[in-house]
GROMACS .gro file of C-alpha atoms in nm:
model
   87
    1UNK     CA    1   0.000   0.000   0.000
    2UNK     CA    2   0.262   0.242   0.098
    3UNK     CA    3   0.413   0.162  -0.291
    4UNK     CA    4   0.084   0.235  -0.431
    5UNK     CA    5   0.057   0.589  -0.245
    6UNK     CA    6   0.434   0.658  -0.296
    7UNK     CA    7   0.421   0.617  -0.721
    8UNK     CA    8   0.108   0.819  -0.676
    9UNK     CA    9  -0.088   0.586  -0.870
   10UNK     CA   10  -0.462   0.670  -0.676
   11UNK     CA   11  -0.384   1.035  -0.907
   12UNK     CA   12  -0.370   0.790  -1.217
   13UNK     CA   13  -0.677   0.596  -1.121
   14UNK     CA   14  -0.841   0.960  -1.047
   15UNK     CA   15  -0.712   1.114  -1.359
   16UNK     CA   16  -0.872   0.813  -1.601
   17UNK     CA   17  -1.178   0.846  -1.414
   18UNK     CA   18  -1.252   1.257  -1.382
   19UNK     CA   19  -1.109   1.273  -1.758
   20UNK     CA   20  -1.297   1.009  -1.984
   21UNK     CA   21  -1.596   0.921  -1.752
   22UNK     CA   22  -1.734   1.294  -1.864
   23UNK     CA   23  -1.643   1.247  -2.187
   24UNK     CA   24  -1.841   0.874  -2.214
   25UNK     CA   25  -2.133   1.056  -2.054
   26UNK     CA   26  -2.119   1.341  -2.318
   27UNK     CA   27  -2.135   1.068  -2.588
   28UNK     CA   28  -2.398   0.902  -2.460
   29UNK     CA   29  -2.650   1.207  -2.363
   30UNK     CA   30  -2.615   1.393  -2.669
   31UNK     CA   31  -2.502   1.141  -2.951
   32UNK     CA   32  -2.798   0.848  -3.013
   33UNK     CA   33  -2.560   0.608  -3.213
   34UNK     CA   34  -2.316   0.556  -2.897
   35UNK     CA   35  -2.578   0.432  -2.688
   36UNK     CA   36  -2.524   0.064  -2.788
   37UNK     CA   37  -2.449  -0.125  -2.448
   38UNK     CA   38  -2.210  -0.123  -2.137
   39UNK     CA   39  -2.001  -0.369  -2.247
   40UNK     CA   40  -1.849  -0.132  -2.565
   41UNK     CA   41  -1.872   0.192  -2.382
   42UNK     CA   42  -1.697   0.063  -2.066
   43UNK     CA   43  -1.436  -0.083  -2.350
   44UNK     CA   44  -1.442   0.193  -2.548
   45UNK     CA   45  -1.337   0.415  -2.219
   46UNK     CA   46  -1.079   0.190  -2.135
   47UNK     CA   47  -0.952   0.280  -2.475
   48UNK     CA   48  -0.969   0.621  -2.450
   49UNK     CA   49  -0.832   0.568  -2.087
   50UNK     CA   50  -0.535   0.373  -2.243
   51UNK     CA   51  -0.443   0.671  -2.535
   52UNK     CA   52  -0.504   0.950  -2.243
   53UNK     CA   53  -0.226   0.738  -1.977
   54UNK     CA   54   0.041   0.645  -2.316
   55UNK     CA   55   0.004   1.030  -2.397
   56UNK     CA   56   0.042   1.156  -2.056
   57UNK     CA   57   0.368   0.921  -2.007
   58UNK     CA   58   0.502   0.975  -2.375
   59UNK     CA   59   0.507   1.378  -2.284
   60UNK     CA   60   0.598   1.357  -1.936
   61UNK     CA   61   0.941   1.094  -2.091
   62UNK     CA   62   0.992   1.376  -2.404
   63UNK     CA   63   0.962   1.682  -2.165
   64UNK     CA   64   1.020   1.614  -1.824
   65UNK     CA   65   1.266   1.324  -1.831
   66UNK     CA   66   1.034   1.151  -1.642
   67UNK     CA   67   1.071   0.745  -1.613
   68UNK     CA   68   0.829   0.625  -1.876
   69UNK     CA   69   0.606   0.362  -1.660
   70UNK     CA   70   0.357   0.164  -1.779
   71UNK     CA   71   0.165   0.064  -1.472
   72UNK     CA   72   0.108   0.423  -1.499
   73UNK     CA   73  -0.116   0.347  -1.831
   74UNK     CA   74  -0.308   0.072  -1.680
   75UNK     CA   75  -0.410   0.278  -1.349
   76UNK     CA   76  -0.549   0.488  -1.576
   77UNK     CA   77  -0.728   0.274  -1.762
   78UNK     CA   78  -0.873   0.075  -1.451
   79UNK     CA   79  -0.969   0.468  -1.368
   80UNK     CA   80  -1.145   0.551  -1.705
   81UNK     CA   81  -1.341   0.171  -1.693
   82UNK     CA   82  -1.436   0.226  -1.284
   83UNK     CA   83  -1.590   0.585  -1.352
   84UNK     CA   84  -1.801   0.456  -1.664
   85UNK     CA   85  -1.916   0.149  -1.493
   86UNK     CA   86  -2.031   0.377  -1.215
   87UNK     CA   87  -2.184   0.582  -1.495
   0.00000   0.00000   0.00000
């Protein structure tokens, strides 16, 4: 636990989820053809989840010298796919 609070990875899981869940709901209030299950929206936000963690890493490595880390990606994935299952 004390790993999981030191590589700040609850901000990951909070990122995914603030960031894409808003953006699944937009989708599905105000276009008609996205409302087509759970299943492919909760997939379709882990996508979205995935591109929004690789692109966050990929700038923070190009810029920052940051470590690129790609537990990083999948918290916030897991973070997009919680907040549109809770959706």
């Amino acid at each position: 636990m004390k790993n999981f609070i030191k590589q700040r990875w609850h901000l990951h899981i909070l990122l995914g989820g603030l960031v894409i869940t808003p953006l699944i709901w937009l989708l599905i209030t105000f276009d008609p053809s996205f409302n087509f299950g759970k299943f492919w929206q909760v997939f379709i936000a882990g996508f979205f989840g995935y591109v929004l963690g690789y692109s966050w890493e990929w700038y923070f490595g190009k810029f920052h010298e940051a470590p690129f880390d790609t537990r990083d990606i999948w918290f916030t994935t897991l973070g997009a796919i919680i907040g549109t299952m809770l959706l």
